Coordinates of C-alpha atoms and ligand atoms in Angstrom, one line a residue:
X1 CA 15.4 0.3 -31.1
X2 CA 12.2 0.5 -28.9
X3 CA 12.7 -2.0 -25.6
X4 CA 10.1 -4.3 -24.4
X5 CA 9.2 -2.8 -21.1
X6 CA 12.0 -3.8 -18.5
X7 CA 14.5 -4.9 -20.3
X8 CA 17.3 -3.7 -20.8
X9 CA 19.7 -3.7 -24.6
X10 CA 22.3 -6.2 -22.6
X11 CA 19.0 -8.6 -21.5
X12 CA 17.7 -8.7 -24.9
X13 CA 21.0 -9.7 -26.2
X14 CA 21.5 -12.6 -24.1
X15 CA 18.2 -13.6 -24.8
X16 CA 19.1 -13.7 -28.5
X17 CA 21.9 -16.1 -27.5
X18 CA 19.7 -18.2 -25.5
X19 CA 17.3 -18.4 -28.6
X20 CA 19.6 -20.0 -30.6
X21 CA 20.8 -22.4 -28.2
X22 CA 16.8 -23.7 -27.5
X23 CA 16.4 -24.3 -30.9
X24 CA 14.5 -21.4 -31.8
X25 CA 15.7 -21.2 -35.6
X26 CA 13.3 -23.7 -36.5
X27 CA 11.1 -21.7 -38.7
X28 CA 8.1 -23.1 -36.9
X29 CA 9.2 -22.5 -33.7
X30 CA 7.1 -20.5 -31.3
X31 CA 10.2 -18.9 -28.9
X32 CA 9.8 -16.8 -26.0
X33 CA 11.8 -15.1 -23.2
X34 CA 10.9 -14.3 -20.0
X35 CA 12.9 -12.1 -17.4
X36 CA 12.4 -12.4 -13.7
X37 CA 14.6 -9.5 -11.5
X38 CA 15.9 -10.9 -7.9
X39 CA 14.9 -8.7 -5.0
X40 CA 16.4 -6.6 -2.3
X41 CA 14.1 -6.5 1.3
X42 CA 14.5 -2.8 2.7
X43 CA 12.5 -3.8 6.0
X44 CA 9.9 -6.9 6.7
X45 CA 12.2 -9.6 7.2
X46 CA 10.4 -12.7 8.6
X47 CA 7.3 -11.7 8.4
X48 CA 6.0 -12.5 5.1
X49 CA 4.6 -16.4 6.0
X50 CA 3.1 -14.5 8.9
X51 CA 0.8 -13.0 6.1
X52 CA 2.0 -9.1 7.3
X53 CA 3.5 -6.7 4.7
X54 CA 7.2 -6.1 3.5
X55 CA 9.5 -3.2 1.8
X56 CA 11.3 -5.0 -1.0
X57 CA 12.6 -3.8 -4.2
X58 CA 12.7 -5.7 -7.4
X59 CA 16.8 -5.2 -8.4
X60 CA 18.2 -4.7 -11.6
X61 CA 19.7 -8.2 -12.0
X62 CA 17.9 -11.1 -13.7
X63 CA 17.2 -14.4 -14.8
X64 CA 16.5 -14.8 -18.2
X65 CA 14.6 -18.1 -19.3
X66 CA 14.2 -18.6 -23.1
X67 CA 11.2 -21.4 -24.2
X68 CA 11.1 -22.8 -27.4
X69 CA 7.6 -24.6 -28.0
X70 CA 7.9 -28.4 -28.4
X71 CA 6.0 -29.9 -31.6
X72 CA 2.4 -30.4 -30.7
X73 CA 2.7 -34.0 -29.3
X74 CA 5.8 -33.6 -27.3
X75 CA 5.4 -33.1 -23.9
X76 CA 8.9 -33.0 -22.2
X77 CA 11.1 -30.5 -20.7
X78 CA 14.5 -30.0 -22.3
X79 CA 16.5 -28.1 -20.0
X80 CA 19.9 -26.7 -20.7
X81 CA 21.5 -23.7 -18.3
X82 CA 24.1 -21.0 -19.9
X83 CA 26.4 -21.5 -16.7
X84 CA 28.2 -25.1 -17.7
X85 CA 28.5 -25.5 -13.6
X86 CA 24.5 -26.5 -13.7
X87 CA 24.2 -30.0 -15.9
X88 CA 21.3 -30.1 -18.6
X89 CA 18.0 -32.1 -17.5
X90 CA 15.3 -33.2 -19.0
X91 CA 12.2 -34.7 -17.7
X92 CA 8.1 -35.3 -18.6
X93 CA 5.3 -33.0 -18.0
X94 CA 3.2 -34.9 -15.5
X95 CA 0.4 -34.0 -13.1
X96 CA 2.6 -34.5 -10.4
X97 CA 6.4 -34.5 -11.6
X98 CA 9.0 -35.8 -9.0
X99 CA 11.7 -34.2 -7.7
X100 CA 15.5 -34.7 -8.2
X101 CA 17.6 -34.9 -5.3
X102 CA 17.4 -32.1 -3.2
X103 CA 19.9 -29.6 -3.9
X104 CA 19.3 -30.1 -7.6
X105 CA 19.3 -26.9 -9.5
X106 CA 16.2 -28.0 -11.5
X107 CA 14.2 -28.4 -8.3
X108 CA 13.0 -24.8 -8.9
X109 CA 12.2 -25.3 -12.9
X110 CA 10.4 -28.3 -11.8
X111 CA 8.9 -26.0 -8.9
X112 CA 7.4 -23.4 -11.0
X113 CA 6.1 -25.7 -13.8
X114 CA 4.2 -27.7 -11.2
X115 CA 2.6 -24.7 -9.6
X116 CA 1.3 -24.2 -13.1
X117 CA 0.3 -27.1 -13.7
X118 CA -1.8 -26.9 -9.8
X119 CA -2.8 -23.9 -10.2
X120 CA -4.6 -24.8 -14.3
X121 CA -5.6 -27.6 -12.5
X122 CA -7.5 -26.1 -9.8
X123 CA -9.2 -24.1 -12.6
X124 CA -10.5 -27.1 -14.2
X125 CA -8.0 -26.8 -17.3
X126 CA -7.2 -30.1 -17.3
X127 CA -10.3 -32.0 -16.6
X128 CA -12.4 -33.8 -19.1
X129 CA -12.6 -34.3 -22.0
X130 CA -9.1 -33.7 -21.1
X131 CA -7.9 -35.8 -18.1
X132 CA -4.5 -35.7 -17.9
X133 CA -1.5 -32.9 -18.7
X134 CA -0.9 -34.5 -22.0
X135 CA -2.2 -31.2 -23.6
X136 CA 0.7 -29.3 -22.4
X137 CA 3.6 -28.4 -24.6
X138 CA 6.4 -29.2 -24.1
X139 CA 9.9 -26.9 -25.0
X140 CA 13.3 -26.2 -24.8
X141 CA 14.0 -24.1 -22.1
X142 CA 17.7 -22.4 -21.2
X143 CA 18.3 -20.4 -17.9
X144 CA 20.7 -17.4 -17.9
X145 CA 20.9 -16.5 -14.2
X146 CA 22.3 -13.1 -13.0
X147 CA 21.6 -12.9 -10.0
X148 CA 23.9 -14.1 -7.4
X149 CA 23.1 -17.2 -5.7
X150 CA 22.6 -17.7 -2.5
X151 CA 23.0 -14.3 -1.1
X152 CA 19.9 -13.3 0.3
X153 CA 18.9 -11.8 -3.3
X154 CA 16.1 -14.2 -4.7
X155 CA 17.9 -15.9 -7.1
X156 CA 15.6 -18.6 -6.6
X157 CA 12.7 -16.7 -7.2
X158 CA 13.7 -15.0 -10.5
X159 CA 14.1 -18.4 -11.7
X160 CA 10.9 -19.9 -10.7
X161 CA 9.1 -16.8 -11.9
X162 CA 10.6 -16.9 -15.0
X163 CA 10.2 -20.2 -15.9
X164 CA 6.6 -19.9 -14.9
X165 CA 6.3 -17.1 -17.2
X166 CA 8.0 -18.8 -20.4
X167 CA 6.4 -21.7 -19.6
X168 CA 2.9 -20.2 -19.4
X169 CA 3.7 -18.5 -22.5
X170 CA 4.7 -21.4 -24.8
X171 CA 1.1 -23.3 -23.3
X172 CA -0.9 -20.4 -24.4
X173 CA -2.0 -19.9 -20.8
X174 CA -2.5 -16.3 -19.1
X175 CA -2.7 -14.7 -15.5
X176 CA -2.6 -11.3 -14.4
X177 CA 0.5 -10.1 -12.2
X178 CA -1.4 -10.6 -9.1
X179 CA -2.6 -14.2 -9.9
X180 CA 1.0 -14.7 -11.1
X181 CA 2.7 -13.6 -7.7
X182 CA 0.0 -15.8 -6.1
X183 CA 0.8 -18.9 -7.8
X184 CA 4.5 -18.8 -7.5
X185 CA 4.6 -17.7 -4.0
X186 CA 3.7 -21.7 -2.9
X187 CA 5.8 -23.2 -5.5
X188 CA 9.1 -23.0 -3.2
X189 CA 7.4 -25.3 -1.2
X190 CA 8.1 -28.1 -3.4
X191 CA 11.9 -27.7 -3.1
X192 CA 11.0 -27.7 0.8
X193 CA 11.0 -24.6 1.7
X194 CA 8.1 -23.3 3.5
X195 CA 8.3 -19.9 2.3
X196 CA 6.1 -16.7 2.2
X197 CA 5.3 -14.8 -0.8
X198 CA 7.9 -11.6 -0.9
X199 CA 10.1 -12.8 -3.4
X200 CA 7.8 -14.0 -5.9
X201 CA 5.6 -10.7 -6.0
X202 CA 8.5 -8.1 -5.5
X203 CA 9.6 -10.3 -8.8
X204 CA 6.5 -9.9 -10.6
X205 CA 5.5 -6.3 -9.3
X206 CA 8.5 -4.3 -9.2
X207 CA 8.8 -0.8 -10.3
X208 CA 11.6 1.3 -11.5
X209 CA 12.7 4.0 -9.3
X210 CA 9.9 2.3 -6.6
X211 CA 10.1 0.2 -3.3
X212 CA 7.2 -2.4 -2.7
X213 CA 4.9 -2.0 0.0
X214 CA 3.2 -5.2 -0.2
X215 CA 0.6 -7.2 1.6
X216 CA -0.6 -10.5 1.7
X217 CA -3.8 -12.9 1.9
X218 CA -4.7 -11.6 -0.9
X219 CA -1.7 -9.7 -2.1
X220 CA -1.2 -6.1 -2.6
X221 CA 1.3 -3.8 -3.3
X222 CA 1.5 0.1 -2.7
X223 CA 4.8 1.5 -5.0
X224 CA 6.5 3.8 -2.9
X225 CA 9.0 6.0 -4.4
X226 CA 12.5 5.9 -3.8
X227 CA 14.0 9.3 -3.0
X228 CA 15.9 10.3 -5.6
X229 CA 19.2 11.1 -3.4
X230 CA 18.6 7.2 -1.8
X231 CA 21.3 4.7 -3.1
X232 CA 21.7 1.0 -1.9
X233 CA 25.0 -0.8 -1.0
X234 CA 24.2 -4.5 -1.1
X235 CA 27.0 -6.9 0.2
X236 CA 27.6 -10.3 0.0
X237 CA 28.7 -11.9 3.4
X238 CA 30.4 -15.1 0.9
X239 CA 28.9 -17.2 4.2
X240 CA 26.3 -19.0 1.8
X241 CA 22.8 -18.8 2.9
X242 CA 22.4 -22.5 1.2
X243 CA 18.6 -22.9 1.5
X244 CA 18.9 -26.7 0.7
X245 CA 20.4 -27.8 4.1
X246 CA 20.5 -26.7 7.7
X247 CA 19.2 -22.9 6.6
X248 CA 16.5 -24.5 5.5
X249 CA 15.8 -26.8 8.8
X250 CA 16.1 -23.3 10.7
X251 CA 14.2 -21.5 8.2
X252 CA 11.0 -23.8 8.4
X253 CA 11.6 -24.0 12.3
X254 CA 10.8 -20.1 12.7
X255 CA 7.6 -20.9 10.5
X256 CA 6.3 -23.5 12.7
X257 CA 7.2 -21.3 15.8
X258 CA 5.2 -18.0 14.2
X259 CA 2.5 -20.1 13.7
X260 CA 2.3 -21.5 17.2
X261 CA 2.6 -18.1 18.8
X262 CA 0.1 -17.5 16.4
X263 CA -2.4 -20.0 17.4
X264 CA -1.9 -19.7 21.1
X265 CA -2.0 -15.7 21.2
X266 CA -5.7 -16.4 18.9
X267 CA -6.9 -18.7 21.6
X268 CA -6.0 -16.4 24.2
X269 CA -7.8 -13.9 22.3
X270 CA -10.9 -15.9 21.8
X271 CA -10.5 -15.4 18.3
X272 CA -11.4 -18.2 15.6
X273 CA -9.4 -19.4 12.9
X274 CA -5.8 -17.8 13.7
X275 CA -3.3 -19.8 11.7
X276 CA -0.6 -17.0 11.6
X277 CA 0.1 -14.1 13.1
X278 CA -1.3 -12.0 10.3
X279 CA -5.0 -13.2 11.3
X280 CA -4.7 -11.8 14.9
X281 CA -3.4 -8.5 13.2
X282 CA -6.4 -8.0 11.0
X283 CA -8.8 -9.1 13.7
X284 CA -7.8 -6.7 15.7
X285 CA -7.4 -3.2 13.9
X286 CA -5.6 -0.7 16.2
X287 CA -4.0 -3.5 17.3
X288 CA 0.3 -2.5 18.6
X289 CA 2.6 -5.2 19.0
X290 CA 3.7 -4.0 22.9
X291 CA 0.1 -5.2 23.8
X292 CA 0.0 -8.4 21.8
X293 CA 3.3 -9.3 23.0
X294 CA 2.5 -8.6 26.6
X295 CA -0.8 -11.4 26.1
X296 CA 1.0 -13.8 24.7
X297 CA 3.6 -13.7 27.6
X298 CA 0.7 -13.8 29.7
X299 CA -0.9 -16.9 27.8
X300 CA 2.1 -19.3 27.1
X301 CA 5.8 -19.5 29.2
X302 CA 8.2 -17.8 26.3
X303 CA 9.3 -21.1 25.3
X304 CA 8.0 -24.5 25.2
X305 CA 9.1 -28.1 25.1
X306 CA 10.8 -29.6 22.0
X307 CA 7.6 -31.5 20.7
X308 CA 4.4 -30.1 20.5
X309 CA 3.4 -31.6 23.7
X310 CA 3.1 -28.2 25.5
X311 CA 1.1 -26.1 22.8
X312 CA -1.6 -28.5 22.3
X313 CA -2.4 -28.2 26.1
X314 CA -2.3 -24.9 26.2
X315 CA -4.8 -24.9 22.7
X316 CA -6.9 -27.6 24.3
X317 CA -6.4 -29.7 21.0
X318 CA -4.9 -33.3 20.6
X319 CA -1.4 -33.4 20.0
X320 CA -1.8 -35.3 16.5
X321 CA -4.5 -32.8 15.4
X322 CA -1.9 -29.8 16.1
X323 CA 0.6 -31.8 13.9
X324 CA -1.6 -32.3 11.1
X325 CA -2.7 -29.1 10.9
X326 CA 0.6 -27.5 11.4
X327 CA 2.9 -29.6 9.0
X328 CA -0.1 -31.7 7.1
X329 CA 2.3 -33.9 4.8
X330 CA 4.7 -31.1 4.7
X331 CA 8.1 -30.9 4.7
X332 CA 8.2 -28.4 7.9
X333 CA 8.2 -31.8 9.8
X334 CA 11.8 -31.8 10.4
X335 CA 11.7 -28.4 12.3
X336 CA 10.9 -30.7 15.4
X337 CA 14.0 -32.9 14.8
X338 CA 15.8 -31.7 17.6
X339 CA 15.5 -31.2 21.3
X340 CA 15.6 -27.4 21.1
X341 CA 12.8 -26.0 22.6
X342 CA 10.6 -23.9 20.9
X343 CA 10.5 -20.1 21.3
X344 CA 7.6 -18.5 21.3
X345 CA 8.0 -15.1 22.7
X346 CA 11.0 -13.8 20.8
X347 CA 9.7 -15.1 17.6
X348 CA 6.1 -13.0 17.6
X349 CA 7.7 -10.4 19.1
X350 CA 10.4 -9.5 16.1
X351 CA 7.3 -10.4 13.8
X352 CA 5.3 -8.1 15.5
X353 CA 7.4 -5.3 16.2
X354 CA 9.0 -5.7 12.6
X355 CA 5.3 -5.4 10.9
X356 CA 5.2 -1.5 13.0
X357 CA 8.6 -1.1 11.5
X358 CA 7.4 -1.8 8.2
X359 CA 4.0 0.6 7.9
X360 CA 6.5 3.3 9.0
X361 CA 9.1 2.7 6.9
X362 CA 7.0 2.8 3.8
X363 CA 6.0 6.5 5.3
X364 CA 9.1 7.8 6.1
X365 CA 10.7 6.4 2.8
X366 CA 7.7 8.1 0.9
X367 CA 8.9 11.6 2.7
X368 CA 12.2 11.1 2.2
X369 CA 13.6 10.6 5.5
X370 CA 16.7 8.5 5.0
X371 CA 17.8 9.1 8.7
X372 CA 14.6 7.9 9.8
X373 CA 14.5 5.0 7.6
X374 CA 18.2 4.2 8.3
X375 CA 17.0 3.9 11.8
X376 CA 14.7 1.4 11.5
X377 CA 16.7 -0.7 9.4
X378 CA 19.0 -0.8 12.3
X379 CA 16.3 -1.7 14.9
X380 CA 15.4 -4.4 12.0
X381 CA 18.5 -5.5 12.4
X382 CA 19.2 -5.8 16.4
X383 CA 15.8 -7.8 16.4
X384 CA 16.5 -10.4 13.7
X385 CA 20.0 -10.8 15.6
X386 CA 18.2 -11.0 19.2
X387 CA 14.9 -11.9 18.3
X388 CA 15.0 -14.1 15.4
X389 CA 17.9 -15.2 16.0
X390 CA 18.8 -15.6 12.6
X391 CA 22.0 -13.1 12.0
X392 CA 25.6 -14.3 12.4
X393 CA 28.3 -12.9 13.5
X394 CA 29.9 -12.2 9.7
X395 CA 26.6 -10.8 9.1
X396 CA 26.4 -8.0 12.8
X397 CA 30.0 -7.6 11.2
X398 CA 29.5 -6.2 8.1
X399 CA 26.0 -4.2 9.0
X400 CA 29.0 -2.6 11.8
X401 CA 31.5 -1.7 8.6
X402 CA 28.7 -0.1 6.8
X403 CA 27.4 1.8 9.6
X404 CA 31.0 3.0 10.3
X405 CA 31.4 4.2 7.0
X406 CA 28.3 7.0 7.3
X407 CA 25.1 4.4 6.1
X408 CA 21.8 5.6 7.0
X409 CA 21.6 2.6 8.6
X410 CA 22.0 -1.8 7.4
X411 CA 20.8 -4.7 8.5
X412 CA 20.6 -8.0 6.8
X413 CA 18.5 -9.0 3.8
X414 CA 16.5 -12.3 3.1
X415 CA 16.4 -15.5 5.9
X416 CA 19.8 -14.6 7.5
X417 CA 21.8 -17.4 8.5
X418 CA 24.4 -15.9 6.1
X419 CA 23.8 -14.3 2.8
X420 CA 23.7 -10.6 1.9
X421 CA 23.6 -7.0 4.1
X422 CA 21.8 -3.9 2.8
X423 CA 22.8 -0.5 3.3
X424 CA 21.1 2.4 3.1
X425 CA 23.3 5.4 1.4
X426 CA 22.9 8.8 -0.3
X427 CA 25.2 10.8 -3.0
X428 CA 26.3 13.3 -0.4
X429 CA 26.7 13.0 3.2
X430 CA 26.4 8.9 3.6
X431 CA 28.1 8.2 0.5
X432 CA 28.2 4.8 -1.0
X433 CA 31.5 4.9 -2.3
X434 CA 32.7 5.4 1.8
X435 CA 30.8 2.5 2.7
X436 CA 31.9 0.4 0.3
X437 CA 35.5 0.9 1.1
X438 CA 34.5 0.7 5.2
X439 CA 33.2 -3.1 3.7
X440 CA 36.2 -3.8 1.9
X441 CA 38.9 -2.9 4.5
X442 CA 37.0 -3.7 7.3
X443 CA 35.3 -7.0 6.4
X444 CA 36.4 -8.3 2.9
X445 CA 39.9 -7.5 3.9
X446 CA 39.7 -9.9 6.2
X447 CA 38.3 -13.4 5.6
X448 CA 40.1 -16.0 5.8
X449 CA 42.8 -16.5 3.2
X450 CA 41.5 -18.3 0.2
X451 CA 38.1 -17.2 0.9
X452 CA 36.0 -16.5 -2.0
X453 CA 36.4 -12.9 -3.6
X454 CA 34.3 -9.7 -2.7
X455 CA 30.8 -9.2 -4.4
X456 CA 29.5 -5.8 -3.5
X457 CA 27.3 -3.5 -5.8
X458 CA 25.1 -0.6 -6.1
X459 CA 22.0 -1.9 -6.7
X460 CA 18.6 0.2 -8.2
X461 CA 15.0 -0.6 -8.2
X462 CA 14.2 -1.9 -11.6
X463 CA 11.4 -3.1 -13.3
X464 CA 9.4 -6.6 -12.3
X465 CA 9.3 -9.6 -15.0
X466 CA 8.1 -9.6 -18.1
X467 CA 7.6 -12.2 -21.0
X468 CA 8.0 -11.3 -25.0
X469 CA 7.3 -13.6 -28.2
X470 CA 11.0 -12.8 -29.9
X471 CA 9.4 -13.6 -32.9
X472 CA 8.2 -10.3 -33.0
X473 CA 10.2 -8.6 -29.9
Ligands
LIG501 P1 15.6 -15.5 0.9 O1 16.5 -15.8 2.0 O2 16.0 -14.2 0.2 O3 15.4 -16.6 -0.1 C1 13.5 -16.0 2.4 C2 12.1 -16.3 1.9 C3 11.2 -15.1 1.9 C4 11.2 -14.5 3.3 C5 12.6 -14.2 3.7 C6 12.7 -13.6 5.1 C7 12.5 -18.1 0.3 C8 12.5 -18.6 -1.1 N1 12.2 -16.9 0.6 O4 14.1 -15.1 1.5 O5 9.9 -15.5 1.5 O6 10.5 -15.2 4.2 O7 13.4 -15.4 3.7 O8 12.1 -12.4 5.2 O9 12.7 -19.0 1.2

């Protein structure tokens, strides 16, 4: 049997399964599947709402979304999941659909079907003669998600990019790769989460055998090889990185704080327009982070006051004005709920330093320097603990385990604040299989009693998302 490209004999199996449970027996049933990979980061953590470049690979782990078309008039969502743990929903297509709850599971379908919708929108596909959505089709759509959740691995985005995917698919509606990535890198927002784009385009644009080197505003992405004696250990901390409650509140709080350093280090500059550190970067080319860092110390005390009392000062601008701009009716808001002050200094500086970190890297992978790369995963690391702040101690735990047991070098993968580790490994002298057991006896073997089982894994660059018509696949 010939395989659609990406996916694998198991994947087209389940998606068989899933068929059948959407309904797609009816003889007039237009059926599709799409499948959406999570992601691994190698090196860039943090920096992607910054607009400045990541290492990511696309894993070989999925979510599967089958979409049966609705008849012609029917323009609700019937939403089942194969996991019995997540409840079936079913809501309307609407130019704006509501949320449920927050922490509701089909936040993210809803998510990626209204950045559709926007983005159509945008493009003038719904306006006259037809004003509304009420072209849209709807369908029954069930989710088969492999990839573990909340662990740093993207669940979230192989979910919203494959429901965009079906979804587009069943409306008849196309977009390259690029435009795709694009699209569904804003549509976490709608679940709150301020986000960057990594996830969504390592998704999209992964590459067997290949690490991303991607770039943002507009995106672009560089395949870089993987050596062929590289293997990665990725480990799951069980300390959930739950992006629907205080992660998130810490999450969006670093945004707001990049983007301040941003704004202040632009002024200092005399540079117009800076919204994120990313626009300072390409303003300046043969720009270095030691230098920038050093100006914004010079331009701003490290931290500043809990409100954005302090900043607008500093930028000359009305306090209000700085809160529009920065938050506009946005959920980012409640990063100022606290009387924490906000840190400045150590924020641009991981960002900074990380983005250096992150054009070597993509070298030194490319050349097959596993030490090298092993070493700046480790700096990645130290800086995301000190910097960033945004390690724990479970987390510096298990990076020391799989450092002890020969890895190249680890560091945490995703936000932080709990989730996953990723280690760097070879088939000879670093082996995985060492590391693993350094993990197990030195980590695993000692949560609390009653803690939730082990989930490691040897994990390999795979192939981004793709959609097929299983009428024909
Ligand atoms: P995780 O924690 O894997 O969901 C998050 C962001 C990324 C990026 C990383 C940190 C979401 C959906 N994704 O990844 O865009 O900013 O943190 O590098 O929040």
């Amino acid at each position: 049997m010939n395989l659609p490209d990406g996916w694998n004999a198991g994947e087209l199996a389940r998606a068989a399964l899933l068929a059948a449970r959407a309904g797609g027996d009816r003889a007039d049933a237009r059926i599709f599947a799409a499948r959406a990979p999570g992601r691994v980061n190698l090196i860039g953590e943090h920096t992607d709402y910054s607009g400045l470049p990541v290492l990511p690979v696309a894993i070989d782990r999925s979510t599967i979304v089958v979409a049966a078309a609705s008849a012609a008039n029917e323009s609700e969502i019937e939403l089942a999941n194969a996991d019995p743990g997540w409840p079936s929903r079913r809501f309307a297509l609407e130019r704006r659909i509501p949320p449920y709850p927050t922490g509701d599971w089909a936040n993210y379908v809803k998510a990626a079907i209204q950045g559709v919708i926007d983005h159509f929108a945008r493009r003038g596909r719904f306006s006259a003669p037809a004003p509304s959505v009420d072209n849209l089709r709807g369908a029954s759509m069930v989710v088969d998600g492999r990839v573990p959740p909340a662990a740093g691995l993207s669940s979230s985005a192989a979910l919203t990019v494959s429901t965009a995917m079906a979804f587009m698919a069943v409306n008849e509606l196309e977009l390259d790769p690029i435009e795709t990535a694009t699209m569904v890198a804003r549509s976490e927002w709608y679940v709150g989460t301020r986000a960057g784009g990594m996830d969504q385009a390592a998704s999209i644009l992964g590459r067997r055998d290949h690490a991303l080197f991607i770039e943002f505003d507009p995106i672009r992405v560089r395949a870089v090889k993987m050596p062929a004696n590289a293997v990665l250990v990725v480990a799951d901390s069980r300390e959930p990185a739950d992006k629907s409650g205080i992660v998130r509140a810490e999450y969006n709080r670093r945004v707001v704080e990049c983007a301040l350093a941003a704004r202040i280090l632009g002024h200092a500059l005399k540079l117009d327009g800076v919204m994120i550190l990313g626009d300072v970067v390409r303003a300046l080319p043969g720009w270095n982070a030691a230098e920038l860092v050093g100006k914004l110390a010079a331009a701003s005390p490290a931290r500043l006051g809990a409100d954005l009392k302090e900043p607008a000062n500093i930028l000359g601008v009305s306090q209000s004005a700085l809160e529009a701009e920065l938050f506009g009716q946005g959920p980012a808001r409640i990063a100022l709920d606290s009387n924490r002050p906000l840190e400045i200094l150590k924020r641009a500086r991981h960002v900074l330093r990380e983005t250096e970190r992150v054009i070597r890297a993509a070298d030194v992978l490319a050349a097959g320097r596993l030490d090298e790369m092993g070493k700046l995963m480790n700096a990645s690391h130290a800086s995301l603990a000190d910097d960033f702040e945004c390690s724990t101690a479970r987390l510096d735990a298990m990076v020391e385990c799989a450092r002890r047991g020969g890895a190249f070098g680890a560091r945490l993968t995703g936000a932080g604040f709990g989730g996953s580790i990723v280690a760097l490994c070879d088939n000879d002298t670093a082996s995985a299989d060492a590391v693993i057991e350094s993990i197990d006896r030195g980590y695993y073997a000692k949560l609390d009693p009653g803690a939730p089982e082990s989930w490691r894994a040897v994990l390999h660059a795979g192939a981004g998302a793709s959609v097929i018509d299983l009428r024909t696949a």
